[in-house]
Coordinates of C-alpha atoms and ligand atoms in Angstrom, one line a residue:
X234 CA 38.0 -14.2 21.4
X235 CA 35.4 -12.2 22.8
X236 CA 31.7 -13.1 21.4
X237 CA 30.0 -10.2 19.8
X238 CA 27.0 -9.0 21.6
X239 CA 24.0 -9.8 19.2
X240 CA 21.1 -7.1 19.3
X241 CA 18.2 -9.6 20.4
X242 CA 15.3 -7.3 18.9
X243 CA 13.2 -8.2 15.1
X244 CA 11.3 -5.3 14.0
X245 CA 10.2 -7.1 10.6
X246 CA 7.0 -8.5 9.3
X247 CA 6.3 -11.5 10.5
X248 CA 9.9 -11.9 11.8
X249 CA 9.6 -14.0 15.4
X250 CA 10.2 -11.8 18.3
X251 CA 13.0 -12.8 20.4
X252 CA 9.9 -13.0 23.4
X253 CA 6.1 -13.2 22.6
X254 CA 4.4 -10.6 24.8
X255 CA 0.9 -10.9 25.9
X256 CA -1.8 -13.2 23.2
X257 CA -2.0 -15.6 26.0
X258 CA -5.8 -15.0 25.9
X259 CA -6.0 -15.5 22.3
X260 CA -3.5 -18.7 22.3
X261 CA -6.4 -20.3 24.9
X262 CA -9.1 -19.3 22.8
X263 CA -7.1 -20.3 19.6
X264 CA -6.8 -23.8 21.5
X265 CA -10.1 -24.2 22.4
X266 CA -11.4 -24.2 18.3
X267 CA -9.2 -27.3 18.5
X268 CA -11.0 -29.2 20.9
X269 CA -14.1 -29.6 18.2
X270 CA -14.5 -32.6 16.5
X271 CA -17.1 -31.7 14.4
X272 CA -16.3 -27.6 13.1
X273 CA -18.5 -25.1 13.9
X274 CA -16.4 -22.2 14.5
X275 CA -13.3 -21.4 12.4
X276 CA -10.6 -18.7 13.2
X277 CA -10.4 -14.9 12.1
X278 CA -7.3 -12.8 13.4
X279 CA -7.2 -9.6 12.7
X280 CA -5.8 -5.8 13.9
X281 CA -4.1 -3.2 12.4
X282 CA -0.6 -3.3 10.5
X283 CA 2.5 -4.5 12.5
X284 CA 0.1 -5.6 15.9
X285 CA 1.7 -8.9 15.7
X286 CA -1.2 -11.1 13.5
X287 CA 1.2 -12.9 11.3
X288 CA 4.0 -13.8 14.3
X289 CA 0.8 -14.8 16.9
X290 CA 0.0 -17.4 13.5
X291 CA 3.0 -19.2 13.4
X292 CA 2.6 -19.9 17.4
X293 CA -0.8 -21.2 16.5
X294 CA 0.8 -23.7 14.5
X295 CA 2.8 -24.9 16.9
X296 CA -0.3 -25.5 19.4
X297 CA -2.2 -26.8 16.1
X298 CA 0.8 -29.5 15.7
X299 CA 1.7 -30.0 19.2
X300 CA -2.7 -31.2 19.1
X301 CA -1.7 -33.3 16.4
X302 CA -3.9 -31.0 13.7
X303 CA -2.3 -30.7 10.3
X304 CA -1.8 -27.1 9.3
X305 CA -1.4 -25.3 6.0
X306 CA -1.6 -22.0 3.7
X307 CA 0.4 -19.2 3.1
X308 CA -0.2 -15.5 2.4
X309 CA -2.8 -14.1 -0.1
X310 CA -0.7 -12.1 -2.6
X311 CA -2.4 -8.9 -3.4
X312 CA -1.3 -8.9 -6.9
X313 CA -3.0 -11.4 -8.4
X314 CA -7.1 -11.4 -8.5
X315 CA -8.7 -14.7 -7.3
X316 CA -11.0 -16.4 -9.7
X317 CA -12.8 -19.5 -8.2
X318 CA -10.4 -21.6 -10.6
X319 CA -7.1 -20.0 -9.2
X320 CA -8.4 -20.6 -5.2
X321 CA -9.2 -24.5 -6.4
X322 CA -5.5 -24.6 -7.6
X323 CA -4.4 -23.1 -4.6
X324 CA -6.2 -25.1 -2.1
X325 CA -5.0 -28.3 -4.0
X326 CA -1.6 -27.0 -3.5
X327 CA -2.1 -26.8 0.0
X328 CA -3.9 -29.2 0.7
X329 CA -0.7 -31.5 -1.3
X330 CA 1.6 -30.2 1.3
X331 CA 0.5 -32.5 3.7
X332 CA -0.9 -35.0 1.5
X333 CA 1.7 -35.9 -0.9
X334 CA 3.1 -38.7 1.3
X335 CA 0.3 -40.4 2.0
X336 CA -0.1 -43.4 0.0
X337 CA -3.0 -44.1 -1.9
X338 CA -2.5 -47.0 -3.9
X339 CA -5.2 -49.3 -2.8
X340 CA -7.8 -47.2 -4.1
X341 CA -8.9 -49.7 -7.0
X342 CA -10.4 -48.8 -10.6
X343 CA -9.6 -44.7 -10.1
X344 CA -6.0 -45.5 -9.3
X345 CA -5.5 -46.2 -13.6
X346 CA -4.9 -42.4 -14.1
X347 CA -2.5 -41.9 -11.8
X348 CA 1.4 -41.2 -12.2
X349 CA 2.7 -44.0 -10.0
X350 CA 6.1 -42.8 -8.3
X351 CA 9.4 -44.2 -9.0
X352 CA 9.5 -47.1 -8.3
X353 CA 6.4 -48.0 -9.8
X354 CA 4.3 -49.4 -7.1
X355 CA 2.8 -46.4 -4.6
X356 CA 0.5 -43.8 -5.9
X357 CA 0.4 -40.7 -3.4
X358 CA -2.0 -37.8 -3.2
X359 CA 0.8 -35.5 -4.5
X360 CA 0.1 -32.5 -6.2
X361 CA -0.4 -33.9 -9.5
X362 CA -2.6 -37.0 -8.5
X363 CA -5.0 -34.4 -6.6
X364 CA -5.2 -32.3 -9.9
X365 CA -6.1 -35.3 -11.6
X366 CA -9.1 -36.6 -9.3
X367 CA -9.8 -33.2 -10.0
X368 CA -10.3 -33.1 -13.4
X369 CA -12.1 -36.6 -13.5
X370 CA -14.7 -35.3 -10.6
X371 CA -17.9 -34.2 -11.5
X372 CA -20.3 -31.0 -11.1
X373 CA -18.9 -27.4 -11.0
X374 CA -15.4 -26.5 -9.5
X375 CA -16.9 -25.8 -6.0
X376 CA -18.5 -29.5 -6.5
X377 CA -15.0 -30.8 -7.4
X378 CA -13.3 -29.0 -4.7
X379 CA -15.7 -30.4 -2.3
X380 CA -14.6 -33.6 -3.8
X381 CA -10.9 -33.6 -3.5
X382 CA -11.1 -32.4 0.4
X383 CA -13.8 -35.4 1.2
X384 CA -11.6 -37.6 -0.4
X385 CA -8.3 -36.1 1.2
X386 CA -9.9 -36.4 4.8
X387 CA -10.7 -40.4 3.9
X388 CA -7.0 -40.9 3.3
X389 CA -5.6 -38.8 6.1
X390 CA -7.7 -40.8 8.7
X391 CA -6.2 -44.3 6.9
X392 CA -2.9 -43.3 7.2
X393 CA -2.7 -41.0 10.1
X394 CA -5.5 -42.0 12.6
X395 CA -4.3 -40.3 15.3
X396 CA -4.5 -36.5 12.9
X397 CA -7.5 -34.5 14.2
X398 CA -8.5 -32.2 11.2
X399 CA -6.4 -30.4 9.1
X400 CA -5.8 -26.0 9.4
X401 CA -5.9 -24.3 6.3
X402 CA -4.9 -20.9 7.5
X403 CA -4.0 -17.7 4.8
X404 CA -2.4 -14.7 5.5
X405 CA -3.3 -11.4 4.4
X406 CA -6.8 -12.3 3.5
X407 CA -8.2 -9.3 3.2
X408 CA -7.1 -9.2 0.1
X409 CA -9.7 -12.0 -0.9
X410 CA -12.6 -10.7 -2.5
X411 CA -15.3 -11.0 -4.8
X412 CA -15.5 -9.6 -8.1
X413 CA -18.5 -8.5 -9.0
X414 CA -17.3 -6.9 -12.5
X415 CA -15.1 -10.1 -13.5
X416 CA -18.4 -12.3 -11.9
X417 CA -15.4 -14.2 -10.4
X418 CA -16.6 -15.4 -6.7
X419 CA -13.9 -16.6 -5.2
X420 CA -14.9 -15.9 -1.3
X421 CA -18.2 -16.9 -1.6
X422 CA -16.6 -20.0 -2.8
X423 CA -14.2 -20.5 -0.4
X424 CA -16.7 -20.1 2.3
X425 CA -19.4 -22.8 0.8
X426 CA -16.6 -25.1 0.4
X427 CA -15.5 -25.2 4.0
X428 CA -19.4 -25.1 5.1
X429 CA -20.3 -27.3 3.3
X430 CA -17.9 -30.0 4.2
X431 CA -17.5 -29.4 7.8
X432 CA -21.7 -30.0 8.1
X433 CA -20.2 -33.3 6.2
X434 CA -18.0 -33.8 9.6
X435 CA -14.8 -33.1 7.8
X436 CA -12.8 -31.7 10.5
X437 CA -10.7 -29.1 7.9
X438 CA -10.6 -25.5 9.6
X439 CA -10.3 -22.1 8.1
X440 CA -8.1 -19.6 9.6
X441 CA -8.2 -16.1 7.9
X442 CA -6.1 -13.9 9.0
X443 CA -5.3 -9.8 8.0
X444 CA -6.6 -6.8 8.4
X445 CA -9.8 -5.4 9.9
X446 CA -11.5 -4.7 7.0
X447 CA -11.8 -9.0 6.8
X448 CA -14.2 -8.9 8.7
X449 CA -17.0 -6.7 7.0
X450 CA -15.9 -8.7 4.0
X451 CA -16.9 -12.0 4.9
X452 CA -20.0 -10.7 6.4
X453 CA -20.4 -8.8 3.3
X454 CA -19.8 -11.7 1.0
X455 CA -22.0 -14.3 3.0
X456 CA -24.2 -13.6 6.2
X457 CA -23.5 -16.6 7.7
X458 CA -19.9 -16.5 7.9
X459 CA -20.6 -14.4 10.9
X460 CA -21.7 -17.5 12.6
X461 CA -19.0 -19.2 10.8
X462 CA -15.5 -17.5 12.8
X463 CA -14.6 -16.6 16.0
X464 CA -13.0 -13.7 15.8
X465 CA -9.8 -12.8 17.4
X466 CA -8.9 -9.0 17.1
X467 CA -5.4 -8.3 18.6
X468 CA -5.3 -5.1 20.3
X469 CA -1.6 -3.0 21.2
X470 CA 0.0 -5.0 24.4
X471 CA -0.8 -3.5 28.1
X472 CA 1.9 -1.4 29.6
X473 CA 2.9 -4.7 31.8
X474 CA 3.0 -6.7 28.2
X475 CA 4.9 -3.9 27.0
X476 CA 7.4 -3.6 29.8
X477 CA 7.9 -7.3 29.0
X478 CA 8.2 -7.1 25.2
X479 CA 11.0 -4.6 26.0
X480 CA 13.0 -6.0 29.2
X481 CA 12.7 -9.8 28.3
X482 CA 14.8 -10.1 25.6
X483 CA 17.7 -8.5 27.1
X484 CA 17.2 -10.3 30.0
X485 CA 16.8 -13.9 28.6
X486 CA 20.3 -13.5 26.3
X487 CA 21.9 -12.4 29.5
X488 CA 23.0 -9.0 27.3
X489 CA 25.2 -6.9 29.6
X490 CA 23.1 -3.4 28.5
X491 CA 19.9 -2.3 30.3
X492 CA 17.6 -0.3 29.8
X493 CA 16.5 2.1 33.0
X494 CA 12.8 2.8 34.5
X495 CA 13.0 6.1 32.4
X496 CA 13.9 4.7 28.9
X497 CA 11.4 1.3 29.5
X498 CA 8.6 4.0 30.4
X499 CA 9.6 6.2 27.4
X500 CA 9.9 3.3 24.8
X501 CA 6.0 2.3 26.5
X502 CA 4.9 5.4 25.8
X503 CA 6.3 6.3 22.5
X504 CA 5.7 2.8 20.8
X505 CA 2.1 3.1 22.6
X506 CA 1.9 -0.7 23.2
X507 CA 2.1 -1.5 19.4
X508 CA 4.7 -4.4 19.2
X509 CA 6.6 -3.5 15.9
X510 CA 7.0 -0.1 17.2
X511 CA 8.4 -1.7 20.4
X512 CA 10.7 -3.9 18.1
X513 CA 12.1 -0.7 16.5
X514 CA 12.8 1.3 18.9
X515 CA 14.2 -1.2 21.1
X516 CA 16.2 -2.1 18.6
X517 CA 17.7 1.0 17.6
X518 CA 18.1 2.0 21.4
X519 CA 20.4 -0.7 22.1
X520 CA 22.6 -0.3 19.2
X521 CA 23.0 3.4 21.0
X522 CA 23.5 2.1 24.4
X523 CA 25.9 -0.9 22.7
X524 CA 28.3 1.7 21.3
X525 CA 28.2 4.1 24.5
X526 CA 28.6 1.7 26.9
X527 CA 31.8 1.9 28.0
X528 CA 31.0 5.8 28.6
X529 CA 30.0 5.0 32.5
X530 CA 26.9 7.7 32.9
X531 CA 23.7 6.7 32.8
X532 CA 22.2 6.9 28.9
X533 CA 18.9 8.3 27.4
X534 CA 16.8 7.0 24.6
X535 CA 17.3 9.5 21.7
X536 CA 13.5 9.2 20.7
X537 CA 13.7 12.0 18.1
X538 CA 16.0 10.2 15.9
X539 CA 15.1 6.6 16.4
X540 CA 10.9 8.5 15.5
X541 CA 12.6 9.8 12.4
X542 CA 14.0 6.3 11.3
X543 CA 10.9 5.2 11.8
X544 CA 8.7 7.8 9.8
X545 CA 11.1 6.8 6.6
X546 CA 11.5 3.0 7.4
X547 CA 7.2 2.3 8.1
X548 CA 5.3 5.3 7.4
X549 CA 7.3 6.8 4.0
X550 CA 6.2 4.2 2.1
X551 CA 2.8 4.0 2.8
X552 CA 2.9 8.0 2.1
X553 CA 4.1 8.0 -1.4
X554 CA 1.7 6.1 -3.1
X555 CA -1.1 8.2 -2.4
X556 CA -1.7 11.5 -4.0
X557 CA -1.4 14.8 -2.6
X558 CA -5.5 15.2 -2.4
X559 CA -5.5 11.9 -0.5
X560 CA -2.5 13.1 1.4
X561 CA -5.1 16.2 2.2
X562 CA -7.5 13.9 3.0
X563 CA -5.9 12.2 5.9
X564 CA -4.4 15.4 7.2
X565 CA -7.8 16.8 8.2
X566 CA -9.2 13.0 9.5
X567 CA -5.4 13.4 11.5
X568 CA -7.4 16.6 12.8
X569 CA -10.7 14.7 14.3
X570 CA -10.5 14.3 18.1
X571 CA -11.6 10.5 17.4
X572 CA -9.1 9.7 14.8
X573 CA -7.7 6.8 16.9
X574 CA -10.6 4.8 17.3
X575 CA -13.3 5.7 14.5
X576 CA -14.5 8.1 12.3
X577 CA -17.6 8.8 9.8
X578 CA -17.9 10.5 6.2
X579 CA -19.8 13.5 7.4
X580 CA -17.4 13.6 10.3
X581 CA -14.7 14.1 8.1
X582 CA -16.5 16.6 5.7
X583 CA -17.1 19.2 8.8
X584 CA -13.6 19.2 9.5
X585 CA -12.3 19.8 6.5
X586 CA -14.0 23.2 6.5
X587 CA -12.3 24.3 8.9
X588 CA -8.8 24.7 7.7
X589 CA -8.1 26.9 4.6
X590 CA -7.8 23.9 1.5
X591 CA -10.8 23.2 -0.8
X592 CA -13.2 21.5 1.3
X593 CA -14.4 18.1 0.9
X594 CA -17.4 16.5 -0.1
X595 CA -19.6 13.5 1.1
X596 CA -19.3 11.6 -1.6
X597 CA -15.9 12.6 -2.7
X598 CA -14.9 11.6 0.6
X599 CA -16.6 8.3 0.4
X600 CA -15.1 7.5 -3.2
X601 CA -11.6 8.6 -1.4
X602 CA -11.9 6.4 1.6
X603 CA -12.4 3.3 -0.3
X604 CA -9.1 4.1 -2.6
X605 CA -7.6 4.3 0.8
X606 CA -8.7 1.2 1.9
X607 CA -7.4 -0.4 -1.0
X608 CA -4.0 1.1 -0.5
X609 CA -4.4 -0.6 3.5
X610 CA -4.4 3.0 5.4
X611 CA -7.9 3.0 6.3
X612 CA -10.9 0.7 7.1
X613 CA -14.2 0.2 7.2
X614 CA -16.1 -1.9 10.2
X615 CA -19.1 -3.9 10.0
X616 CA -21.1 -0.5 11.3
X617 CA -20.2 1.5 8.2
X618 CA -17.1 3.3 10.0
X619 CA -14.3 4.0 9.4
X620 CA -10.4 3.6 10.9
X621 CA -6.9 4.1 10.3
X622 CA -5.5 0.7 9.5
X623 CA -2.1 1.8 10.3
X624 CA -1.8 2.5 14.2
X625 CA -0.4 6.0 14.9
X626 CA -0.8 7.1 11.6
X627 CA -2.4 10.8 13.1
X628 CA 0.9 11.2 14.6
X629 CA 3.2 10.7 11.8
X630 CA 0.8 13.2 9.8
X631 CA 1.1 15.9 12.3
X632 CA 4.7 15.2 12.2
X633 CA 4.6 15.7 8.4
X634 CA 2.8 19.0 8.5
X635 CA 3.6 20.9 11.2
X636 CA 4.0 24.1 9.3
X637 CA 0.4 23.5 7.3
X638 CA -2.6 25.3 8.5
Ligands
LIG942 N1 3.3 -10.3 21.2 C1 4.4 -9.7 20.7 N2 5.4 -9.4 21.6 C2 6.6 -8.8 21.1 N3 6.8 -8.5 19.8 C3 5.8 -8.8 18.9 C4 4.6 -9.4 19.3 N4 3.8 -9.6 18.2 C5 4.5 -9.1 17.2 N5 5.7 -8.6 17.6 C6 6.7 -8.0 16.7 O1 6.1 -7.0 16.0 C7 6.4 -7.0 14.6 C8 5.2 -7.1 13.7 O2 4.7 -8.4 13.8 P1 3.8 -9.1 12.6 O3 4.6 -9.0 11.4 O4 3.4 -10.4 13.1 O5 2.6 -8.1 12.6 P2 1.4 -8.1 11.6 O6 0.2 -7.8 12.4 O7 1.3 -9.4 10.8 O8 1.7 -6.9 10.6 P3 1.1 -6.7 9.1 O9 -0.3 -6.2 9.2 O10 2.0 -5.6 8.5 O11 1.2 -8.0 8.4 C9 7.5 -8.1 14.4 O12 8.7 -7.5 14.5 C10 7.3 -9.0 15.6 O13 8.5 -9.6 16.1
LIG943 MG1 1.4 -9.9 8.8

């Protein structure tokens, strides 16, 4: 029987591509933070939606295990506000990943408390032993937390001496903030924490990664953290990073379809170097090509199409949860020559005279941008600017209102 001929491309959050294009800067940087013994600098990556943050963080924690470095986290859920008592539980979580099999049972007078395991002789550092040093510790949460990774670190380097720190890296953590109305500072904490007991020597890293507005948070939240990261901001892939994100995986299954000069320098151009973009439309050209194949003349990409997949499968969502003011909004910043790199209040309030819709004002616009910001379409730097957070979002726009104006 003849094998079916598998379509090698993953346009997907965080779904592996079938070849990692490019990053091989930031994989040797990402390295480097390894090579500390004592931690100076942790790890930031950011860049806009679908650049390839979340795919380039699973690579890192192959080089973080292949180092022998421990690594976990997960992703910041967005839904759920994090009060300095919900980040302690979640770090303890974590941090029980790779602790729970560590045996702890010669640790004298404390170990009384502790649920033994079955067979009644080994206490770990699962989960439910960690909550319970916890508990017992003394001073404030931060003081406690402080506790439970010192004490963590001492059993790791017992049991595994050859581990050299531990990675606690989270996803989507921009969506980690402080709140100043609930007084709940859950950043601030996190960032004392890991200060704090990396000047102690305890080699446990922090990797954020998500979206560029991280950045001016942290900043925002504690000066020093500036000092605190190196940051990594991924950027669209080079044509030559391109050309291999597209021919490469075609190549390495051995997949009897092609693409031609024409189609590789189209897809380049259309996807403009972002990688999910590549992912799609590769992806949806060689279903094309797989089902007109036997049709000997040479095929073309049908771009229009595959761009209006795309406009309902990444962009449509985003669109419909804003309202039709903010829809406005972004249609006249979609109108600034600079709208691809960034873009300022006033900026945007000049514009929007021009076209015949009620204009906008500065501190409308302002109260606007941050709801946007929120929603993850646009984001403000360090300098007070703003961006798109989504890349190419001017062009689905335009595509959107072509008949406005
Ligand atoms: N270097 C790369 N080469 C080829 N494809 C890539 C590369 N990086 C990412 N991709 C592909 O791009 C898509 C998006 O990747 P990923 O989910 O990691 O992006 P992201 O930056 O985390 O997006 P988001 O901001 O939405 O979380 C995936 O389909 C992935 O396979
Ligand atoms: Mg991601």
């Amino acid at each position: 029987m003849e094998t079916p001929i598998l379509n090698p491309y993953r346009p997907g959050a965080g779904h592996a591509p079938p070849y990692l294009a490019g990053r091989e800067q930031e994989i040797e940087n990402f390295a480097k933070l390894l090579d500390q013994r004592i931690i100076i600098k942790n790890c930031i990556v950011t860049g806009l939606r679908g650049v390839g943050k979340t795919v380039l963080l699973d690579e890192f924690k192959t080089v973080a295990i292949r180092e022998e470095w421990l690594w976990t986290g997960n992703e910041i859920s967005e839904s759920v506000a994090l009060t300095e008592g919900r980040l302690c539980t979640r770090i303890m979580a974590d941090l029980s990943m790779v602790t729970s099999g560590l045996s702890i049972k010669k640790i004298k007078e404390e170990a009384i408390g502790f649920t033994p395991n079955e067979t009644g002789t080994d206490i770990f550092l699962n989960h439910k032993n960690i909550e319970f040093l916890f508990q017992d510790a003394p001073g404030l949460e931060s003081d406690k937390l402080k506790y439970i990774l010192e004490y963590a670190w001492q059993q790791i380097k017992q049991n595994m001496p050859q581990i050299k720190g531990l990675i606690f890296a989270y996803d989507e953590a921009q969506s980690l903030s402080d709140y100043e109305k609930n007084k709940t500072y859950a950043l601030t904490m996190l960032l004392d924490v890991f200060q704090s007991i990396q000047r102690k020597g305890i080699p446990f890293m922090l990797l954020l990664c998500g979206l560029p507005t991280l950045q001016a948070k942290l900043i925002e939240s504690r000066t020093y953290s500036e000092r605190m990261f190196t940051v990594l901001l991924l950027h669209k892939l080079s044509d030559k990073d391109s050309r291999l994100a597209i021919t490469k995986p075609i190549e390495q299954e051995n997949c009897p379809i092609r693409f031609n000069e024409i189609s590789i320098n189209l897809i380049i151009k259309t996807s403009g170097g972002y990688p999910y973009f590549i992912q799609f439309i590769c992806k949806e050209t060689f279903d094309v090509f797989l089902q007109q194949h036997s049709i000997s003349k040479e095929l073309g990409v049908p771009i229009d199409s595959i761009m209006l997949k795309l406009d309902d499968e990444f962009f449509a969502g985003r669109w419909a949860i804003i309202t039709d003011r903010q829809r406005e909004l972004l249609w006249v910043i979609a109108h600034l020559e600079n709208c691809e790199e960034e873009f300022t209040v006033q900026e945007i309030v000049s514009e929007s005279k021009k076209y015949q819709i009620t204009a906008f004002g500065g501190s409308q616009v302002n109260q606007m941008l941050s709801s946007l910001t929120a929603n993850g379409l646009i984001f403000k730097n360090r300098f007070g600017k703003y961006s798109f957070a989504v890349p190419q979002l001017n062009e689905f726009i335009l595509r959107q209102n072509t008949n406005r104006q």
